[in-house]
Coordinates of N, CA and C in Angstrom, one line a residue:
M109 N -30.6 16.5 -43.5 CA -31.2 17.8 -43.6 C -30.9 18.5 -44.6
S110 N -31.9 18.5 -45.7 CA -31.8 18.8 -47.4 C -31.2 19.8 -47.7
Q111 N -30.7 20.2 -48.6 CA -29.9 21.8 -48.6 C -31.9 22.7 -48.9
K112 N -33.1 22.0 -49.3 CA -34.2 23.1 -49.1 C -34.6 23.4 -48.6
I113 N -34.7 21.9 -47.8 CA -36.2 21.8 -46.4 C -34.6 23.2 -45.7
R114 N -33.3 23.2 -45.4 CA -32.3 23.9 -44.0 C -32.9 25.7 -44.8
R115 N -33.4 26.2 -46.5 CA -33.4 27.2 -47.1 C -34.8 28.0 -46.5
K116 N -36.2 26.8 -46.6 CA -37.2 27.1 -46.0 C -37.4 27.3 -44.4
L117 N -36.8 26.5 -44.4 CA -36.5 26.9 -42.2 C -36.1 28.0 -42.4
A118 N -34.7 28.1 -43.0 CA -34.1 29.1 -42.0 C -34.9 30.4 -42.5
A119 N -35.9 30.6 -43.7 CA -37.3 31.7 -44.2 C -38.3 32.2 -42.9
I120 N -38.5 31.2 -42.5 CA -39.1 30.6 -41.7 C -38.7 31.1 -40.4
V121 N -37.9 30.7 -39.6 CA -37.2 31.1 -38.5 C -36.8 32.7 -39.0
T122 N -36.0 33.2 -39.9 CA -35.7 34.7 -39.9 C -37.5 35.9 -39.7
T123 N -38.2 35.9 -40.4 CA -39.0 36.0 -40.4 C -39.9 35.7 -39.1
V124 N -40.0 35.1 -38.1 CA -40.5 34.9 -37.0 C -39.6 35.4 -36.0
V125 N -38.5 35.5 -36.5 CA -37.4 36.3 -35.3 C -37.3 38.0 -35.5
F126 N -37.6 38.4 -37.0 CA -37.3 39.2 -37.6 C -39.2 40.2 -36.7
G127 N -40.2 39.6 -36.9 CA -41.4 39.9 -36.6 C -41.4 40.1 -35.2
F128 N -40.6 39.1 -34.5 CA -40.8 39.0 -32.4 C -39.9 40.7 -32.2
I129 N -39.1 40.8 -33.0 CA -38.2 41.8 -32.4 C -38.4 43.0 -32.7
L130 N -39.1 43.1 -34.1 CA -39.7 44.4 -34.4 C -40.4 45.0 -34.1
F131 N -42.0 43.2 -33.4 CA -42.9 44.0 -32.1 C -42.4 44.2 -30.8
K132 N -41.5 43.8 -30.0 CA -40.9 44.4 -28.7 C -40.7 45.9 -29.1
L133 N -39.2 46.1 -30.4 CA -38.9 47.6 -30.1 C -40.4 47.9 -30.2
L134 N -41.2 48.1 -31.1 CA -42.6 48.9 -30.9 C -43.1 49.2 -30.4
E135 N -43.2 48.3 -29.3 CA -43.8 48.3 -28.2 C -43.2 48.7 -27.4
R136 N -41.7 48.6 -27.0 CA -41.3 49.6 -26.0 C -40.5 51.3 -26.4
T137 N -40.3 51.8 -28.1 CA -39.6 52.8 -28.3 C -40.8 53.7 -29.3
F138 N -41.8 53.2 -29.6 CA -43.0 53.6 -30.0 C -42.7 55.3 -30.6
V139 N -42.8 55.7 -29.4 CA -42.7 56.9 -29.9 C -41.2 57.8 -29.8
L140 N -40.3 57.3 -29.9 CA -39.3 58.3 -29.3 C -39.0 58.1 -30.6
I141 N -39.3 56.3 -31.8 CA -38.2 56.2 -33.2 C -39.6 57.2 -34.0
W142 N -40.6 56.9 -33.5 CA -41.5 57.6 -34.9 C -41.2 58.7 -34.6
V143 N -41.0 59.7 -34.1 CA -41.3 61.0 -33.8 C -40.7 61.2 -34.2
N144 N -39.0 61.8 -34.1 CA -37.7 61.6 -34.1 C -37.1 61.1 -35.6
T145 N -37.2 60.2 -36.3 CA -37.4 59.7 -37.3 C -37.4 60.1 -38.6
P146 N -37.0 60.0 -39.8 CA -37.9 60.4 -41.2 C -38.7 59.1 -41.7
W147 N -39.7 59.4 -42.2 CA -40.1 58.2 -42.6 C -38.9 57.3 -43.7
W148 N -37.6 57.9 -43.9 CA -37.5 57.1 -44.9 C -36.1 56.0 -44.7
G149 N -35.8 57.3 -43.4 CA -34.5 56.8 -42.0 C -35.3 55.0 -41.7
A150 N -36.5 55.3 -40.8 CA -37.1 54.3 -40.3 C -37.0 52.6 -41.5
L151 N -37.2 53.2 -42.1 CA -37.4 52.3 -43.5 C -36.1 51.5 -43.9
L152 N -35.7 52.7 -43.7 CA -33.7 52.0 -43.9 C -33.6 51.2 -42.6
M153 N -33.7 51.7 -41.1 CA -33.2 51.0 -40.3 C -33.9 49.6 -40.6
L154 N -35.2 49.5 -40.8 CA -35.7 48.1 -40.8 C -35.6 47.5 -40.9
V155 N -34.7 47.6 -43.2 CA -34.2 47.0 -44.3 C -32.6 46.2 -43.3
V156 N -31.9 47.3 -42.5 CA -31.1 46.6 -42.5 C -31.0 46.0 -41.4
L157 N -31.8 46.3 -40.1 CA -32.4 44.9 -39.5 C -32.7 43.4 -40.4
F158 N -33.8 43.7 -41.3 CA -33.7 42.1 -41.1 C -32.5 41.8 -42.5
L159 N -32.2 42.6 -42.5 CA -31.0 42.0 -43.8 C -30.4 41.1 -42.9
L160 N -29.4 42.1 -41.4 CA -28.0 41.6 -40.9 C -29.6 40.2 -40.3
I161 N -30.2 39.8 -39.6 CA -31.2 38.9 -39.1 C -31.1 37.2 -40.2
D162 N -31.3 38.0 -41.2 CA -31.2 36.9 -42.1 C -30.1 36.1 -42.6
Y163 N -28.9 37.4 -42.5 CA -27.5 37.1 -42.1 C -27.3 35.6 -41.2
L164 N -27.5 36.5 -39.6 CA -27.2 35.4 -38.9 C -27.7 34.3 -39.1
I165 N -29.0 34.3 -39.4 CA -29.8 32.6 -39.2 C -29.6 31.5 -39.9
S166 N -28.9 32.7 -41.8 CA -28.2 31.4 -42.5 C -27.0 30.9 -42.2
R167 N -26.2 32.3 -41.7 CA -25.5 31.3 -40.9 C -25.5 30.3 -39.9
A168 N -26.2 30.4 -38.7 CA -26.5 29.4 -38.2 C -27.4 27.8 -38.8
F169 N -28.0 28.2 -39.9 CA -28.5 27.0 -40.4 C -27.2 26.1 -41.3
G170 N -27.0 27.3 -41.5 CA -25.4 26.6 -42.7 C -26.1 26.6 -44.0
V171 N -27.4 27.2 -44.7 CA -27.1 27.7 -45.8 C -26.7 29.0 -46.8
R172 N -25.9 28.5 -47.5 CA -24.7 29.4 -48.2 C -25.7 29.5 -49.2
D173 N -25.7 30.8 -50.4 CA -26.6 31.5 -51.5 C -25.4 31.5 -52.8

């Protein structure tokens, strides 16, 4: 598989995994997280979660930047 296809596939998988995890998290803990967390804390948590998922998927597909 070429490097370009690997990168695109890794980006798609990252987006799908992030969306699924975000959906499941918000479905179960919507009130607990959003009531007690300031807006900047929730935004920071989402960014860190996305970067962590992106890193793990990139490692799994062997994509190096």
